[in-house]
mmCIF file with all atom_site columns, C-alpha atoms and ligand atoms in Angstrom:
data_model
loop_
_atom_site.group_PDB
_atom_site.id
_atom_site.type_symbol
_atom_site.label_atom_id
_atom_site.label_alt_id
_atom_site.label_comp_id
_atom_site.label_asym_id
_atom_site.label_entity_id
_atom_site.label_seq_id
_atom_site.pdbx_PDB_ins_code
_atom_site.Cartn_x
_atom_site.Cartn_y
_atom_site.Cartn_z
_atom_site.occupancy
_atom_site.B_iso_or_equiv
_atom_site.pdbx_formal_charge
_atom_site.auth_seq_id
_atom_site.auth_comp_id
_atom_site.auth_asym_id
_atom_site.auth_atom_id
_atom_site.pdbx_PDB_model_num
ATOM   1   C CA  . MET A 1 1   ? -84.774  -84.557 55.269 1.00 0.00 ? 87  MET A CA  1
ATOM   2   C CA  . ARG A 1 2   ? -83.175  -80.945 55.564 1.00 0.00 ? 88  ARG A CA  1
ATOM   3   C CA  . PHE A 1 3   ? -84.543  -77.868 53.686 1.00 0.00 ? 89  PHE A CA  1
ATOM   4   C CA  . ALA A 1 4   ? -83.482  -74.367 53.269 1.00 0.00 ? 90  ALA A CA  1
ATOM   5   C CA  . ILE A 1 5   ? -85.663  -71.725 52.524 1.00 0.00 ? 91  ILE A CA  1
ATOM   6   C CA  . VAL A 1 6   ? -84.144  -68.372 50.957 1.00 0.00 ? 92  VAL A CA  1
ATOM   7   C CA  . VAL A 1 7   ? -86.661  -65.412 51.186 1.00 0.00 ? 93  VAL A CA  1
ATOM   8   C CA  . SER A 1 8   ? -86.758  -62.392 49.393 1.00 0.00 ? 94  SER A CA  1
ATOM   9   C CA  . GLU A 1 9   ? -87.290  -59.265 51.437 1.00 0.00 ? 95  GLU A CA  1
ATOM   10  C CA  . TRP A 1 10  ? -88.910  -57.173 48.586 1.00 0.00 ? 96  TRP A CA  1
ATOM   11  C CA  . ASN A 1 11  ? -92.689  -57.135 49.062 1.00 0.00 ? 97  ASN A CA  1
ATOM   12  C CA  . THR A 1 12  ? -92.297  -58.826 52.449 1.00 0.00 ? 98  THR A CA  1
ATOM   13  C CA  . GLU A 1 13  ? -95.618  -58.965 53.592 1.00 0.00 ? 99  GLU A CA  1
ATOM   14  C CA  . ILE A 1 14  ? -96.230  -61.580 50.958 1.00 0.00 ? 100 ILE A CA  1
ATOM   15  C CA  . THR A 1 15  ? -92.778  -63.376 50.766 1.00 0.00 ? 101 THR A CA  1
ATOM   16  C CA  . GLU A 1 16  ? -93.301  -63.749 54.809 1.00 0.00 ? 102 GLU A CA  1
ATOM   17  C CA  . ALA A 1 17  ? -96.793  -65.384 54.250 1.00 0.00 ? 103 ALA A CA  1
ATOM   18  C CA  . LEU A 1 18  ? -95.376  -67.589 51.343 1.00 0.00 ? 104 LEU A CA  1
ATOM   19  C CA  . SER A 1 19  ? -92.600  -68.603 53.545 1.00 0.00 ? 105 SER A CA  1
ATOM   20  C CA  . LEU A 1 20  ? -94.559  -69.428 56.540 1.00 0.00 ? 106 LEU A CA  1
ATOM   21  C CA  . GLY A 1 21  ? -96.855  -71.528 54.290 1.00 0.00 ? 107 GLY A CA  1
ATOM   22  C CA  . ALA A 1 22  ? -93.804  -73.259 52.929 1.00 0.00 ? 108 ALA A CA  1
ATOM   23  C CA  . LYS A 1 23  ? -92.445  -73.959 56.445 1.00 0.00 ? 109 LYS A CA  1
ATOM   24  C CA  . ASP A 1 24  ? -95.930  -75.051 57.944 1.00 0.00 ? 110 ASP A CA  1
ATOM   25  C CA  . THR A 1 25  ? -96.195  -77.723 55.183 1.00 0.00 ? 111 THR A CA  1
ATOM   26  C CA  . LEU A 1 26  ? -92.587  -79.033 55.625 1.00 0.00 ? 112 LEU A CA  1
ATOM   27  C CA  . LEU A 1 27  ? -93.475  -79.424 59.271 1.00 0.00 ? 113 LEU A CA  1
ATOM   28  C CA  . LYS A 1 28  ? -96.672  -80.975 58.882 1.00 0.00 ? 114 LYS A CA  1
ATOM   29  C CA  . PHE A 1 29  ? -95.285  -83.679 56.319 1.00 0.00 ? 115 PHE A CA  1
ATOM   30  C CA  . GLY A 1 30  ? -92.705  -84.411 58.958 1.00 0.00 ? 116 GLY A CA  1
ATOM   31  C CA  . ALA A 1 31  ? -89.902  -82.519 58.855 1.00 0.00 ? 117 ALA A CA  1
ATOM   32  C CA  . ALA A 1 32  ? -88.271  -81.214 62.104 1.00 0.00 ? 118 ALA A CA  1
ATOM   33  C CA  . GLU A 1 33  ? -88.146  -77.539 63.011 1.00 0.00 ? 119 GLU A CA  1
ATOM   34  C CA  . SER A 1 34  ? -84.353  -78.031 63.525 1.00 0.00 ? 120 SER A CA  1
ATOM   35  C CA  . ASP A 1 35  ? -83.923  -79.279 59.922 1.00 0.00 ? 121 ASP A CA  1
ATOM   36  C CA  . ILE A 1 36  ? -85.539  -76.033 58.481 1.00 0.00 ? 122 ILE A CA  1
ATOM   37  C CA  . VAL A 1 37  ? -83.078  -73.305 57.846 1.00 0.00 ? 123 VAL A CA  1
ATOM   38  C CA  . ARG A 1 38  ? -84.238  -69.955 56.534 1.00 0.00 ? 124 ARG A CA  1
ATOM   39  C CA  . ARG A 1 39  ? -82.172  -67.133 55.437 1.00 0.00 ? 125 ARG A CA  1
ATOM   40  C CA  . ASN A 1 40  ? -83.065  -63.553 53.941 1.00 0.00 ? 126 ASN A CA  1
ATOM   41  C CA  . VAL A 1 41  ? -81.784  -61.681 50.705 1.00 0.00 ? 127 VAL A CA  1
ATOM   42  C CA  . PRO A 1 42  ? -82.511  -58.258 49.813 1.00 0.00 ? 128 PRO A CA  1
ATOM   43  C CA  . GLY A 1 43  ? -84.687  -59.016 46.688 1.00 0.00 ? 129 GLY A CA  1
ATOM   44  C CA  . SER A 1 44  ? -85.475  -61.716 44.259 1.00 0.00 ? 130 SER A CA  1
ATOM   45  C CA  . PHE A 1 45  ? -82.474  -61.079 42.131 1.00 0.00 ? 131 PHE A CA  1
ATOM   46  C CA  . GLU A 1 46  ? -80.349  -62.210 45.121 1.00 0.00 ? 132 GLU A CA  1
ATOM   47  C CA  . LEU A 1 47  ? -82.279  -65.515 45.454 1.00 0.00 ? 133 LEU A CA  1
ATOM   48  C CA  . THR A 1 48  ? -79.890  -67.215 43.197 1.00 0.00 ? 134 THR A CA  1
ATOM   49  C CA  . LEU A 1 49  ? -76.807  -66.507 45.218 1.00 0.00 ? 135 LEU A CA  1
ATOM   50  C CA  . GLY A 1 50  ? -78.451  -67.127 48.473 1.00 0.00 ? 136 GLY A CA  1
ATOM   51  C CA  . ALA A 1 51  ? -79.578  -70.548 47.294 1.00 0.00 ? 137 ALA A CA  1
ATOM   52  C CA  . GLN A 1 52  ? -76.196  -71.301 45.722 1.00 0.00 ? 138 GLN A CA  1
ATOM   53  C CA  . LEU A 1 53  ? -74.620  -70.478 49.065 1.00 0.00 ? 139 LEU A CA  1
ATOM   54  C CA  . MET A 1 54  ? -77.126  -72.935 50.561 1.00 0.00 ? 140 MET A CA  1
ATOM   55  C CA  . ALA A 1 55  ? -76.220  -75.591 47.882 1.00 0.00 ? 141 ALA A CA  1
ATOM   56  C CA  . GLU A 1 56  ? -72.664  -75.019 48.513 1.00 0.00 ? 142 GLU A CA  1
ATOM   57  C CA  . ARG A 1 57  ? -73.103  -76.304 52.229 1.00 0.00 ? 143 ARG A CA  1
ATOM   58  C CA  . LYS A 1 58  ? -73.992  -79.596 50.827 1.00 0.00 ? 144 LYS A CA  1
ATOM   59  C CA  . GLU A 1 59  ? -76.382  -80.569 53.890 1.00 0.00 ? 145 GLU A CA  1
ATOM   60  C CA  . PHE A 1 60  ? -79.865  -80.072 52.128 1.00 0.00 ? 146 PHE A CA  1
ATOM   61  C CA  . ASP A 1 61  ? -82.131  -82.055 50.543 1.00 0.00 ? 147 ASP A CA  1
ATOM   62  C CA  . ALA A 1 62  ? -83.982  -79.341 48.801 1.00 0.00 ? 148 ALA A CA  1
ATOM   63  C CA  . ILE A 1 63  ? -83.788  -75.498 48.637 1.00 0.00 ? 149 ILE A CA  1
ATOM   64  C CA  . ILE A 1 64  ? -86.902  -73.238 48.261 1.00 0.00 ? 150 ILE A CA  1
ATOM   65  C CA  . CYS A 1 65  ? -86.643  -69.847 47.004 1.00 0.00 ? 151 CYS A CA  1
ATOM   66  C CA  . ILE A 1 66  ? -89.152  -67.520 48.021 1.00 0.00 ? 152 ILE A CA  1
ATOM   67  C CA  . GLY A 1 67  ? -89.871  -64.148 46.043 1.00 0.00 ? 153 GLY A CA  1
ATOM   68  C CA  . VAL A 1 68  ? -92.606  -61.715 44.754 1.00 0.00 ? 154 VAL A CA  1
ATOM   69  C CA  . VAL A 1 69  ? -91.794  -59.616 41.670 1.00 0.00 ? 155 VAL A CA  1
ATOM   70  C CA  . ILE A 1 70  ? -94.542  -57.041 40.694 1.00 0.00 ? 156 ILE A CA  1
ATOM   71  C CA  . GLN A 1 71  ? -94.717  -55.623 37.125 1.00 0.00 ? 157 GLN A CA  1
ATOM   72  C CA  . GLY A 1 72  ? -94.083  -51.686 37.544 1.00 0.00 ? 158 GLY A CA  1
ATOM   73  C CA  . GLU A 1 73  ? -93.560  -48.963 34.922 1.00 0.00 ? 159 GLU A CA  1
ATOM   74  C CA  . THR A 1 74  ? -90.040  -49.961 34.147 1.00 0.00 ? 160 THR A CA  1
ATOM   75  C CA  . LYS A 1 75  ? -88.463  -53.135 32.491 1.00 0.00 ? 161 LYS A CA  1
ATOM   76  C CA  . HIS A 1 76  ? -87.003  -54.188 35.893 1.00 0.00 ? 162 HIS A CA  1
ATOM   77  C CA  . PHE A 1 77  ? -89.787  -56.775 36.293 1.00 0.00 ? 163 PHE A CA  1
ATOM   78  C CA  . ASP A 1 78  ? -88.452  -58.536 32.923 1.00 0.00 ? 164 ASP A CA  1
ATOM   79  C CA  . PHE A 1 79  ? -84.879  -58.430 33.985 1.00 0.00 ? 165 PHE A CA  1
ATOM   80  C CA  . ILE A 1 80  ? -85.152  -59.751 37.477 1.00 0.00 ? 166 ILE A CA  1
ATOM   81  C CA  . CYS A 1 81  ? -87.560  -62.317 36.346 1.00 0.00 ? 167 CYS A CA  1
ATOM   82  C CA  . ASP A 1 82  ? -85.544  -63.696 33.544 1.00 0.00 ? 168 ASP A CA  1
ATOM   83  C CA  . ALA A 1 83  ? -82.423  -63.526 35.922 1.00 0.00 ? 169 ALA A CA  1
ATOM   84  C CA  . VAL A 1 84  ? -83.876  -65.298 38.736 1.00 0.00 ? 170 VAL A CA  1
ATOM   85  C CA  . ALA A 1 85  ? -85.658  -67.984 36.610 1.00 0.00 ? 171 ALA A CA  1
ATOM   86  C CA  . LYS A 1 86  ? -82.406  -68.504 34.678 1.00 0.00 ? 172 LYS A CA  1
ATOM   87  C CA  . GLY A 1 87  ? -80.235  -68.543 38.063 1.00 0.00 ? 173 GLY A CA  1
ATOM   88  C CA  . ILE A 1 88  ? -82.184  -71.159 39.556 1.00 0.00 ? 174 ILE A CA  1
ATOM   89  C CA  . THR A 1 89  ? -82.476  -73.142 36.689 1.00 0.00 ? 175 THR A CA  1
ATOM   90  C CA  . ASP A 1 90  ? -78.679  -73.188 36.342 1.00 0.00 ? 176 ASP A CA  1
ATOM   91  C CA  . LEU A 1 91  ? -78.526  -74.158 40.098 1.00 0.00 ? 177 LEU A CA  1
ATOM   92  C CA  . ASN A 1 92  ? -80.653  -77.256 39.661 1.00 0.00 ? 178 ASN A CA  1
ATOM   93  C CA  . MET A 1 93  ? -78.253  -78.086 36.692 1.00 0.00 ? 179 MET A CA  1
ATOM   94  C CA  . ASN A 1 94  ? -75.028  -77.464 38.384 1.00 0.00 ? 180 ASN A CA  1
ATOM   95  C CA  . TYR A 1 95  ? -75.517  -78.628 42.049 1.00 0.00 ? 181 TYR A CA  1
ATOM   96  C CA  . ASN A 1 96  ? -76.837  -81.906 43.234 1.00 0.00 ? 182 ASN A CA  1
ATOM   97  C CA  . VAL A 1 97  ? -79.769  -80.520 45.089 1.00 0.00 ? 183 VAL A CA  1
ATOM   98  C CA  . SER A 1 98  ? -83.312  -79.544 43.906 1.00 0.00 ? 184 SER A CA  1
ATOM   99  C CA  . VAL A 1 99  ? -83.600  -75.664 44.204 1.00 0.00 ? 185 VAL A CA  1
ATOM   100 C CA  . ILE A 1 100 ? -87.486  -74.773 44.004 1.00 0.00 ? 186 ILE A CA  1
ATOM   101 C CA  . PHE A 1 101 ? -88.656  -71.685 42.036 1.00 0.00 ? 187 PHE A CA  1
ATOM   102 C CA  . GLY A 1 102 ? -91.412  -70.339 44.597 1.00 0.00 ? 188 GLY A CA  1
ATOM   103 C CA  . VAL A 1 103 ? -91.217  -66.714 43.037 1.00 0.00 ? 189 VAL A CA  1
ATOM   104 C CA  . LEU A 1 104 ? -94.555  -65.193 42.250 1.00 0.00 ? 190 LEU A CA  1
ATOM   105 C CA  . THR A 1 105 ? -94.257  -63.031 39.003 1.00 0.00 ? 191 THR A CA  1
ATOM   106 C CA  . LEU A 1 106 ? -97.474  -60.733 39.010 1.00 0.00 ? 192 LEU A CA  1
ATOM   107 C CA  . ASN A 1 107 ? -99.234  -57.850 37.658 1.00 0.00 ? 193 ASN A CA  1
ATOM   108 C CA  . THR A 1 108 ? -100.639 -56.510 40.574 1.00 0.00 ? 194 THR A CA  1
ATOM   109 C CA  . MET A 1 109 ? -100.483 -56.771 44.441 1.00 0.00 ? 195 MET A CA  1
ATOM   110 C CA  . GLN A 1 110 ? -104.124 -58.171 44.669 1.00 0.00 ? 196 GLN A CA  1
ATOM   111 C CA  . GLN A 1 111 ? -102.791 -61.143 42.608 1.00 0.00 ? 197 GLN A CA  1
ATOM   112 C CA  . ALA A 1 112 ? -100.005 -61.572 45.279 1.00 0.00 ? 198 ALA A CA  1
ATOM   113 C CA  . LEU A 1 113 ? -102.303 -61.604 48.184 1.00 0.00 ? 199 LEU A CA  1
ATOM   114 C CA  . ASP A 1 114 ? -104.623 -64.006 46.307 1.00 0.00 ? 200 ASP A CA  1
ATOM   115 C CA  . ARG A 1 115 ? -101.600 -66.302 46.105 1.00 0.00 ? 201 ARG A CA  1
ATOM   116 C CA  . ALA A 1 116 ? -100.196 -65.936 49.714 1.00 0.00 ? 202 ALA A CA  1
ATOM   117 C CA  . GLY A 1 117 ? -103.164 -67.349 51.806 1.00 0.00 ? 203 GLY A CA  1
ATOM   118 C CA  . GLY A 1 118 ? -105.948 -65.573 49.925 1.00 0.00 ? 204 GLY A CA  1
ATOM   119 C CA  . ALA A 1 119 ? -108.475 -66.924 47.039 1.00 0.00 ? 205 ALA A CA  1
ATOM   120 C CA  . HIS A 1 120 ? -105.752 -69.146 45.102 1.00 0.00 ? 206 HIS A CA  1
ATOM   121 C CA  . GLY A 1 121 ? -104.540 -70.598 48.425 1.00 0.00 ? 207 GLY A CA  1
ATOM   122 C CA  . ASN A 1 122 ? -100.710 -70.181 49.440 1.00 0.00 ? 208 ASN A CA  1
ATOM   123 C CA  . LYS A 1 123 ? -98.026  -71.033 46.962 1.00 0.00 ? 209 LYS A CA  1
ATOM   124 C CA  . GLY A 1 124 ? -95.600  -71.559 49.631 1.00 0.00 ? 210 GLY A CA  1
ATOM   125 C CA  . ASP A 1 125 ? -97.383  -74.639 50.466 1.00 0.00 ? 211 ASP A CA  1
ATOM   126 C CA  . GLU A 1 126 ? -97.181  -75.877 46.793 1.00 0.00 ? 212 GLU A CA  1
ATOM   127 C CA  . ALA A 1 127 ? -93.276  -74.833 46.913 1.00 0.00 ? 213 ALA A CA  1
ATOM   128 C CA  . ALA A 1 128 ? -92.735  -77.136 50.010 1.00 0.00 ? 214 ALA A CA  1
ATOM   129 C CA  . ILE A 1 129 ? -94.590  -80.093 48.612 1.00 0.00 ? 215 ILE A CA  1
ATOM   130 C CA  . THR A 1 130 ? -92.542  -79.696 45.338 1.00 0.00 ? 216 THR A CA  1
ATOM   131 C CA  . ALA A 1 131 ? -89.315  -79.695 47.437 1.00 0.00 ? 217 ALA A CA  1
ATOM   132 C CA  . ILE A 1 132 ? -90.372  -82.674 49.306 1.00 0.00 ? 218 ILE A CA  1
ATOM   133 C CA  . LYS A 1 133 ? -91.337  -84.565 46.107 1.00 0.00 ? 219 LYS A CA  1
ATOM   134 C CA  . MET A 1 134 ? -87.824  -83.759 44.473 1.00 0.00 ? 220 MET A CA  1
ATOM   135 C CA  . ALA A 1 135 ? -85.973  -84.946 47.500 1.00 0.00 ? 221 ALA A CA  1
ATOM   136 C CA  . ALA A 1 136 ? -87.681  -87.919 47.726 1.00 0.00 ? 222 ALA A CA  1
ATOM   137 C CA  . LEU A 1 137 ? -87.197  -88.401 43.963 1.00 0.00 ? 223 LEU A CA  1
ATOM   138 C CA  . LYS A 1 138 ? -83.242  -87.844 44.354 1.00 0.00 ? 224 LYS A CA  1
ATOM   139 C CA  . LYS A 1 139 ? -83.293  -90.204 47.449 1.00 0.00 ? 225 LYS A CA  1
ATOM   140 C CA  . GLU A 1 140 ? -84.795  -93.086 45.719 1.00 0.00 ? 226 GLU A CA  1
ATOM   141 C CA  . LEU A 1 141 ? -82.885  -92.980 42.594 1.00 0.00 ? 227 LEU A CA  1
ATOM   142 C CA  . GLU A 1 142 ? -79.680  -92.518 44.543 1.00 0.00 ? 228 GLU A CA  1
ATOM   143 C CA  . ALA A 1 143 ? -80.465  -95.336 46.827 1.00 0.00 ? 229 ALA A CA  1
HETATM 144 C C1  . DLZ B 2 .   ? -85.448  -53.146 42.405 1.00 0.00 ? 692 DLZ B C1  1
HETATM 145 C C2  . DLZ B 2 .   ? -86.635  -54.071 42.417 1.00 0.00 ? 692 DLZ B C2  1
HETATM 146 C C3  . DLZ B 2 .   ? -87.729  -53.979 41.851 1.00 0.00 ? 692 DLZ B C3  1
HETATM 147 C C4  . DLZ B 2 .   ? -88.140  -52.686 41.083 1.00 0.00 ? 692 DLZ B C4  1
HETATM 148 N N1  . DLZ B 2 .   ? -88.817  -54.551 42.016 1.00 0.00 ? 692 DLZ B N1  1
HETATM 149 C C5  . DLZ B 2 .   ? -88.769  -55.893 42.758 1.00 0.00 ? 692 DLZ B C5  1
HETATM 150 C C6  . DLZ B 2 .   ? -89.683  -56.838 43.052 1.00 0.00 ? 692 DLZ B C6  1
HETATM 151 O O1  . DLZ B 2 .   ? -90.963  -56.564 42.732 1.00 0.00 ? 692 DLZ B O1  1
HETATM 152 N N2  . DLZ B 2 .   ? -89.544  -57.911 43.635 1.00 0.00 ? 692 DLZ B N2  1
HETATM 153 C C7  . DLZ B 2 .   ? -88.219  -58.214 44.330 1.00 0.00 ? 692 DLZ B C7  1
HETATM 154 O O2  . DLZ B 2 .   ? -88.178  -59.116 44.513 1.00 0.00 ? 692 DLZ B O2  1
HETATM 155 N N3  . DLZ B 2 .   ? -87.250  -57.317 44.083 1.00 0.00 ? 692 DLZ B N3  1
HETATM 156 C C8  . DLZ B 2 .   ? -87.248  -56.322 43.403 1.00 0.00 ? 692 DLZ B C8  1
HETATM 157 N N4  . DLZ B 2 .   ? -86.408  -55.219 43.244 1.00 0.00 ? 692 DLZ B N4  1
HETATM 158 C C9  . DLZ B 2 .   ? -85.131  -55.521 43.826 1.00 0.00 ? 692 DLZ B C9  1
HETATM 159 C C10 . DLZ B 2 .   ? -83.977  -56.513 43.000 1.00 0.00 ? 692 DLZ B C10 1
HETATM 160 O O3  . DLZ B 2 .   ? -84.573  -57.843 43.199 1.00 0.00 ? 692 DLZ B O3  1
HETATM 161 C C11 . DLZ B 2 .   ? -82.706  -56.299 43.582 1.00 0.00 ? 692 DLZ B C11 1
HETATM 162 O O4  . DLZ B 2 .   ? -82.709  -56.641 45.216 1.00 0.00 ? 692 DLZ B O4  1
HETATM 163 C C12 . DLZ B 2 .   ? -82.014  -55.185 43.042 1.00 0.00 ? 692 DLZ B C12 1
HETATM 164 O O5  . DLZ B 2 .   ? -82.144  -55.009 41.924 1.00 0.00 ? 692 DLZ B O5  1
HETATM 165 C C13 . DLZ B 2 .   ? -80.463  -55.153 43.649 1.00 0.00 ? 692 DLZ B C13 1
HETATM 166 O O6  . DLZ B 2 .   ? -79.653  -56.095 42.986 1.00 0.00 ? 692 DLZ B O6  1
#
């Protein structure tokens, strides 16, 4: 299977840990290093287009989007979360590939650290497992 990982550069310390967690899990379950393609986008808002560009290549069995959005003092958080959630949902419906929502939406940086290898594990691992399950489901139903 081939996988794409699209990574937001905002809160990069966290998104790097999530992305490495996702990649390690894909490798652990048998993906070849050469079958994992990673590209960065500036922020979570750009994840949708980044993933769409990957989907248009028609060479991936699943695409994992990694981002971290932390609540600030303005409404930016709501707009970004709404946009990326809807964007990724639309990609799932409009392209014949599973696009995984590996985006953490949090109130504090500590909550992010806890989910990027801390007290609550690494959510990048979960995103990768979801990608593998959805890719396997697609292969099974299309066989
Ligand atoms: C502008 C912005 C803000 C305030 N916060 C975040 C964030 O917490 N996480 C994130 O991934 N991106 C953030 N961004 C950047 C937007 O996602 C986007 O890159 C810009 O609005 C430009 O389109």
